[in-house]
Amino acid sequence: MKKTILSGNEAIARGAFEAGVKVASAYPGTPSTEILENVANYPGIDAAWAPNEKVALEVGIGACFGGARALVTMKHVGLNVAADPLFTLSYIGVRGGLVLVVADDPEMHSSQDEQDSRNYAKFAKVPMLEPGDSEEARAFTRLAYEISEKFDTPVLVRTTTRISHGKSIVFPAEPVQGLPEPNLVRDPAKFVMLPANARRRHPLVEKRMLDLAQWSCEQPFNRIEEGKGEVGVITAGISYQYAKEILPDAHILKLGMVHPLPKDLIRSFAARCSTLYVIEELDPFLEEQIQAMGIRVIGKELFPICGELTPGRVQASLEGRETVLSQSTEASLPNRPPNMCPGCSHRGVFYELKRLGAFVTGDIGCYTLAALPPLSAMDSCVCMGAGISNATGLSKVLPPEQRQKVVGVMGDSTFLHTGINSLMDMVYAQAQATVVILDNRTTGMTGRQDNPGTGHSLTGAAAPAVDIETICRALGVRDIQVIDPYDLELTRQTLKDAMARPEPSVVIARRTCMLERRGAAERKLPLFVDADKCVSCKACLKLGCPAIEWNAEAGDKGKAVVNQLLCVGCGVCQQLCKFDALGVHNEK
Ligand code: SF4
Ligand code: SF4
């Protein structure tokens, strides 16, 4: 077939199609999101968003129990959510092959922490492949199904942001033919992990890893590239590209399978090198295991443990220079702090929460940006679902007058991800805390994906929509208010009343995301500032809407100006101007 250029995520989708995957499930998360969006374009695959990563994996496991090949994708923090079924699946093994792609985010371009998912492969005792470019992303994904079925194991494929989003040449192949049709097979000794069955499976898991380590010594995905001299590098993934660029003469052992390690191959490679570097991002995962084999390598004593590697950072490390974490540029660029969009419905809620002096336990979403000035209205943010449960914990320990200040905030998608359990616990604990569900009818933070509340599937087809109010009621919440967050007075009064109640209460702030992909958001004429009326009080700037600019040259103290290209006419700023200076053009 004709070669093409694909991103790593597109190539993984292609590899899954070629492997004959029948079911694909995921929760979106940067940098993994586009895998499922691309899988959905291939025929014969049931691809769907799941409400969270644990559910996604459990759906994949079900398909695999039926004898079909299944793909599950997520970002690194999602693997924490899916860890429970993963560990037991390691013991159970598979029927149809199961591949879990986990995308790490070194440097935290879009994440709350920097995790090295290779540790999960070791911890869960499952093999992990790590591609070093898009072609390997395609080929390794396809190969992973063969490994899965040959060794009766789920297989992890790990990418990092540079592999997921970088593009390189791919050589697509014809899909496999002749895979068995899914059917029901009863095998409780394998599928039911009662302790008696699990005890029998554990030795098989240990043997599987030894077999895999031996087998992988002979496989081309672990390859030695001959160099000159006596310097060697052991590396994998994107770090391989940096090693090739900075040490072009070194012998390279490029690992395609990063767990288990091909120990015999590593020993024979190490024997020929007088200086041996391990170049890897994040944790000393390879380094520690190779050191434990009694082989002296140079790794994290030289190369940084935090952040991404780059060719420059590898070079600086080798030269003993300090590596800086963030890239600096000589160009003088305007400062553009991350900000919620013009007309974002979350803005008014956080503006009012700030005014009410709420202690906001936040969550993961676009709205986490409310922690930044000028809103500065978020006091904690841990992980998905924690916005509500953190509020419960706080209200358990605070004196009554402070308890009333606690407000847990999360989005609709996050509520359906793990927030439901947290709210159930809040009601059960009878915590005096308020929950605000910012229902913008989409999964905004990862790029407007659908979720069980939006009424659409991944492919855009109509789907039953979850009723969030009914869920809250079923969980035992007695006070549920639905508000339009563009109405600041209503928002303030509703939040105030909810915070005063001596029981859990829920405020659902519902307004469609401005970027909603079907254009369901309401856009009106942009506002303008009547310079004659503007008294330069800057009250409107407190909202932090990117459409409101300050013309320092106007008048003595400057005047507010609305950027006509950005403003969507939501009218929220209008409610803040006591001097009636903000209006629409046709009112002038
Ligand atoms: S709130 Fe009104 S008066 Fe104050 S700066 Fe903004 S537009 Fe001008
Ligand atoms: S109406 Fe005001 S708050 Fe809304 S988008 Fe325009 S400038 Fe921003």
JSON list of N, CA and C in Angstrom, two decimals, residues 413-447:
[
{"chain": "A", "resi": 413, "resn": "SER", "atom": "N", "xyz": [-19.20, 16.45, 32.15]},
{"chain": "A", "resi": 413, "resn": "SER", "atom": "CA", "xyz": [-18.51, 15.22, 31.77]},
{"chain": "A", "resi": 413, "resn": "SER", "atom": "C", "xyz": [-17.77, 14.63, 32.96]},
{"chain": "A", "resi": 414, "resn": "THR", "atom": "N", "xyz": [-17.17, 15.49, 33.76]},
{"chain": "A", "resi": 414, "resn": "THR", "atom": "CA", "xyz": [-16.44, 15.01, 34.94]},
{"chain": "A", "resi": 414, "resn": "THR", "atom": "C", "xyz": [-17.41, 14.43, 35.96]},
{"chain": "A", "resi": 415, "resn": "PHE", "atom": "N", "xyz": [-18.59, 15.04, 36.07]},
{"chain": "A", "resi": 415, "resn": "PHE", "atom": "CA", "xyz": [-19.60, 14.50, 36.98]},
{"chain": "A", "resi": 415, "resn": "PHE", "atom": "C", "xyz": [-19.97, 13.08, 36.56]},
{"chain": "A", "resi": 416, "resn": "LEU", "atom": "N", "xyz": [-20.12, 12.88, 35.26]},
{"chain": "A", "resi": 416, "resn": "LEU", "atom": "CA", "xyz": [-20.48, 11.53, 34.79]},
{"chain": "A", "resi": 416, "resn": "LEU", "atom": "C", "xyz": [-19.27, 10.60, 34.83]},
{"chain": "A", "resi": 417, "resn": "HIS", "atom": "N", "xyz": [-18.06, 11.14, 34.82]},
{"chain": "A", "resi": 417, "resn": "HIS", "atom": "CA", "xyz": [-16.82, 10.35, 34.88]},
{"chain": "A", "resi": 417, "resn": "HIS", "atom": "C", "xyz": [-16.68, 9.71, 36.26]},
{"chain": "A", "resi": 418, "resn": "THR", "atom": "N", "xyz": [-16.56, 10.52, 37.29]},
{"chain": "A", "resi": 418, "resn": "THR", "atom": "CA", "xyz": [-16.41, 9.97, 38.64]},
{"chain": "A", "resi": 418, "resn": "THR", "atom": "C", "xyz": [-17.11, 10.81, 39.69]},
{"chain": "A", "resi": 419, "resn": "GLY", "atom": "N", "xyz": [-17.78, 11.89, 39.24]},
{"chain": "A", "resi": 419, "resn": "GLY", "atom": "CA", "xyz": [-18.43, 12.77, 40.21]},
{"chain": "A", "resi": 419, "resn": "GLY", "atom": "C", "xyz": [-19.67, 12.16, 40.86]},
{"chain": "A", "resi": 420, "resn": "ILE", "atom": "N", "xyz": [-20.33, 11.24, 40.16]},
{"chain": "A", "resi": 420, "resn": "ILE", "atom": "CA", "xyz": [-21.56, 10.66, 40.72]},
{"chain": "A", "resi": 420, "resn": "ILE", "atom": "C", "xyz": [-21.26, 9.96, 42.04]},
{"chain": "A", "resi": 421, "resn": "ASN", "atom": "N", "xyz": [-20.20, 9.15, 42.05]},
{"chain": "A", "resi": 421, "resn": "ASN", "atom": "CA", "xyz": [-19.82, 8.46, 43.29]},
{"chain": "A", "resi": 421, "resn": "ASN", "atom": "C", "xyz": [-19.53, 9.46, 44.40]},
{"chain": "A", "resi": 422, "resn": "SER", "atom": "N", "xyz": [-18.85, 10.54, 44.03]},
{"chain": "A", "resi": 422, "resn": "SER", "atom": "CA", "xyz": [-18.47, 11.54, 45.03]},
{"chain": "A", "resi": 422, "resn": "SER", "atom": "C", "xyz": [-19.71, 12.22, 45.61]},
{"chain": "A", "resi": 423, "resn": "LEU", "atom": "N", "xyz": [-20.68, 12.51, 44.75]},
{"chain": "A", "resi": 423, "resn": "LEU", "atom": "CA", "xyz": [-21.90, 13.15, 45.24]},
{"chain": "A", "resi": 423, "resn": "LEU", "atom": "C", "xyz": [-22.70, 12.18, 46.12]},
{"chain": "A", "resi": 424, "resn": "MET", "atom": "N", "xyz": [-22.71, 10.91, 45.71]},
{"chain": "A", "resi": 424, "resn": "MET", "atom": "CA", "xyz": [-23.40, 9.89, 46.53]},
{"chain": "A", "resi": 424, "resn": "MET", "atom": "C", "xyz": [-22.81, 9.90, 47.94]},
{"chain": "A", "resi": 425, "resn": "ASP", "atom": "N", "xyz": [-21.49, 9.97, 48.02]},
{"chain": "A", "resi": 425, "resn": "ASP", "atom": "CA", "xyz": [-20.82, 9.97, 49.32]},
{"chain": "A", "resi": 425, "resn": "ASP", "atom": "C", "xyz": [-21.12, 11.25, 50.09]},
{"chain": "A", "resi": 426, "resn": "MET", "atom": "N", "xyz": [-21.20, 12.38, 49.37]},
{"chain": "A", "resi": 426, "resn": "MET", "atom": "CA", "xyz": [-21.49, 13.64, 50.05]},
{"chain": "A", "resi": 426, "resn": "MET", "atom": "C", "xyz": [-22.87, 13.59, 50.70]},
{"chain": "A", "resi": 427, "resn": "VAL", "atom": "N", "xyz": [-23.83, 13.02, 49.97]},
{"chain": "A", "resi": 427, "resn": "VAL", "atom": "CA", "xyz": [-25.19, 12.91, 50.52]},
{"chain": "A", "resi": 427, "resn": "VAL", "atom": "C", "xyz": [-25.19, 11.94, 51.70]},
{"chain": "A", "resi": 428, "resn": "TYR", "atom": "N", "xyz": [-24.51, 10.83, 51.53]},
{"chain": "A", "resi": 428, "resn": "TYR", "atom": "CA", "xyz": [-24.45, 9.80, 52.57]},
{"chain": "A", "resi": 428, "resn": "TYR", "atom": "C", "xyz": [-23.83, 10.38, 53.84]},
{"chain": "A", "resi": 429, "resn": "ALA", "atom": "N", "xyz": [-22.80, 11.24, 53.64]},
{"chain": "A", "resi": 429, "resn": "ALA", "atom": "CA", "xyz": [-22.11, 11.85, 54.79]},
{"chain": "A", "resi": 429, "resn": "ALA", "atom": "C", "xyz": [-22.90, 13.04, 55.34]},
{"chain": "A", "resi": 430, "resn": "GLN", "atom": "N", "xyz": [-23.97, 13.43, 54.63]},
{"chain": "A", "resi": 430, "resn": "GLN", "atom": "CA", "xyz": [-24.74, 14.62, 55.01]},
{"chain": "A", "resi": 430, "resn": "GLN", "atom": "C", "xyz": [-23.84, 15.83, 55.19]},
{"chain": "A", "resi": 431, "resn": "ALA", "atom": "N", "xyz": [-22.90, 15.99, 54.28]},
{"chain": "A", "resi": 431, "resn": "ALA", "atom": "CA", "xyz": [-21.96, 17.10, 54.35]},
{"chain": "A", "resi": 431, "resn": "ALA", "atom": "C", "xyz": [-22.67, 18.40, 54.02]},
{"chain": "A", "resi": 432, "resn": "GLN", "atom": "N", "xyz": [-22.35, 19.42, 54.78]},
{"chain": "A", "resi": 432, "resn": "GLN", "atom": "CA", "xyz": [-22.94, 20.73, 54.46]},
{"chain": "A", "resi": 432, "resn": "GLN", "atom": "C", "xyz": [-22.02, 21.41, 53.46]},
{"chain": "A", "resi": 433, "resn": "ALA", "atom": "N", "xyz": [-22.25, 21.08, 52.21]},
{"chain": "A", "resi": 433, "resn": "ALA", "atom": "CA", "xyz": [-21.43, 21.69, 51.16]},
{"chain": "A", "resi": 433, "resn": "ALA", "atom": "C", "xyz": [-22.29, 21.84, 49.92]},
{"chain": "A", "resi": 434, "resn": "THR", "atom": "N", "xyz": [-21.92, 22.79, 49.11]},
{"chain": "A", "resi": 434, "resn": "THR", "atom": "CA", "xyz": [-22.65, 23.04, 47.87]},
{"chain": "A", "resi": 434, "resn": "THR", "atom": "C", "xyz": [-21.85, 22.48, 46.70]},
{"chain": "A", "resi": 435, "resn": "VAL", "atom": "N", "xyz": [-22.57, 21.88, 45.76]},
{"chain": "A", "resi": 435, "resn": "VAL", "atom": "CA", "xyz": [-21.92, 21.39, 44.54]},
{"chain": "A", "resi": 435, "resn": "VAL", "atom": "C", "xyz": [-22.44, 22.22, 43.36]},
{"chain": "A", "resi": 436, "resn": "VAL", "atom": "N", "xyz": [-21.52, 22.68, 42.54]},
{"chain": "A", "resi": 436, "resn": "VAL", "atom": "CA", "xyz": [-21.92, 23.36, 41.30]},
{"chain": "A", "resi": 436, "resn": "VAL", "atom": "C", "xyz": [-21.50, 22.48, 40.14]},
{"chain": "A", "resi": 437, "resn": "ILE", "atom": "N", "xyz": [-22.47, 22.07, 39.34]},
{"chain": "A", "resi": 437, "resn": "ILE", "atom": "CA", "xyz": [-22.15, 21.31, 38.13]},
{"chain": "A", "resi": 437, "resn": "ILE", "atom": "C", "xyz": [-22.21, 22.28, 36.95]},
{"chain": "A", "resi": 438, "resn": "LEU", "atom": "N", "xyz": [-21.06, 22.51, 36.36]},
{"chain": "A", "resi": 438, "resn": "LEU", "atom": "CA", "xyz": [-20.97, 23.43, 35.23]},
{"chain": "A", "resi": 438, "resn": "LEU", "atom": "C", "xyz": [-21.30, 22.64, 33.97]},
{"chain": "A", "resi": 439, "resn": "ASP", "atom": "N", "xyz": [-22.57, 22.66, 33.63]},
{"chain": "A", "resi": 439, "resn": "ASP", "atom": "CA", "xyz": [-23.06, 21.79, 32.55]},
{"chain": "A", "resi": 439, "resn": "ASP", "atom": "C", "xyz": [-23.02, 22.55, 31.23]},
{"chain": "A", "resi": 440, "resn": "ASN", "atom": "N", "xyz": [-21.93, 22.38, 30.48]},
{"chain": "A", "resi": 440, "resn": "ASN", "atom": "CA", "xyz": [-21.84, 23.09, 29.20]},
{"chain": "A", "resi": 440, "resn": "ASN", "atom": "C", "xyz": [-22.11, 22.14, 28.03]},
{"chain": "A", "resi": 441, "resn": "ARG", "atom": "N", "xyz": [-22.73, 21.01, 28.31]},
{"chain": "A", "resi": 441, "resn": "ARG", "atom": "CA", "xyz": [-23.23, 20.08, 27.30]},
{"chain": "A", "resi": 441, "resn": "ARG", "atom": "C", "xyz": [-22.14, 19.48, 26.41]},
{"chain": "A", "resi": 442, "resn": "THR", "atom": "N", "xyz": [-20.93, 19.37, 26.96]},
{"chain": "A", "resi": 442, "resn": "THR", "atom": "CA", "xyz": [-19.86, 18.75, 26.19]},
{"chain": "A", "resi": 442, "resn": "THR", "atom": "C", "xyz": [-18.70, 18.43, 27.12]},
{"chain": "A", "resi": 443, "resn": "THR", "atom": "N", "xyz": [-17.70, 17.74, 26.59]},
{"chain": "A", "resi": 443, "resn": "THR", "atom": "CA", "xyz": [-16.45, 17.53, 27.33]},
{"chain": "A", "resi": 443, "resn": "THR", "atom": "C", "xyz": [-15.48, 18.57, 26.78]},
{"chain": "A", "resi": 444, "resn": "GLY", "atom": "N", "xyz": [-15.55, 19.76, 27.34]},
{"chain": "A", "resi": 444, "resn": "GLY", "atom": "CA", "xyz": [-14.85, 20.90, 26.75]},
{"chain": "A", "resi": 444, "resn": "GLY", "atom": "C", "xyz": [-13.34, 20.78, 26.81]},
{"chain": "A", "resi": 445, "resn": "MET", "atom": "N", "xyz": [-12.84, 20.27, 27.91]},
{"chain": "A", "resi": 445, "resn": "MET", "atom": "CA", "xyz": [-11.40, 20.38, 28.16]},
{"chain": "A", "resi": 445, "resn": "MET", "atom": "C", "xyz": [-10.56, 19.60, 27.16]},
{"chain": "A", "resi": 446, "resn": "THR", "atom": "N", "xyz": [-11.09, 18.55, 26.61]},
{"chain": "A", "resi": 446, "resn": "THR", "atom": "CA", "xyz": [-10.28, 17.72, 25.70]},
{"chain": "A", "resi": 446, "resn": "THR", "atom": "C", "xyz": [-10.61, 17.99, 24.25]},
{"chain": "A", "resi": 447, "resn": "GLY", "atom": "N", "xyz": [-11.53, 18.93, 24.00]},
{"chain": "A", "resi": 447, "resn": "GLY", "atom": "CA", "xyz": [-11.81, 19.28, 22.61]},
{"chain": "A", "resi": 447, "resn": "GLY", "atom": "C", "xyz": [-13.24, 18.99, 22.18]}
]
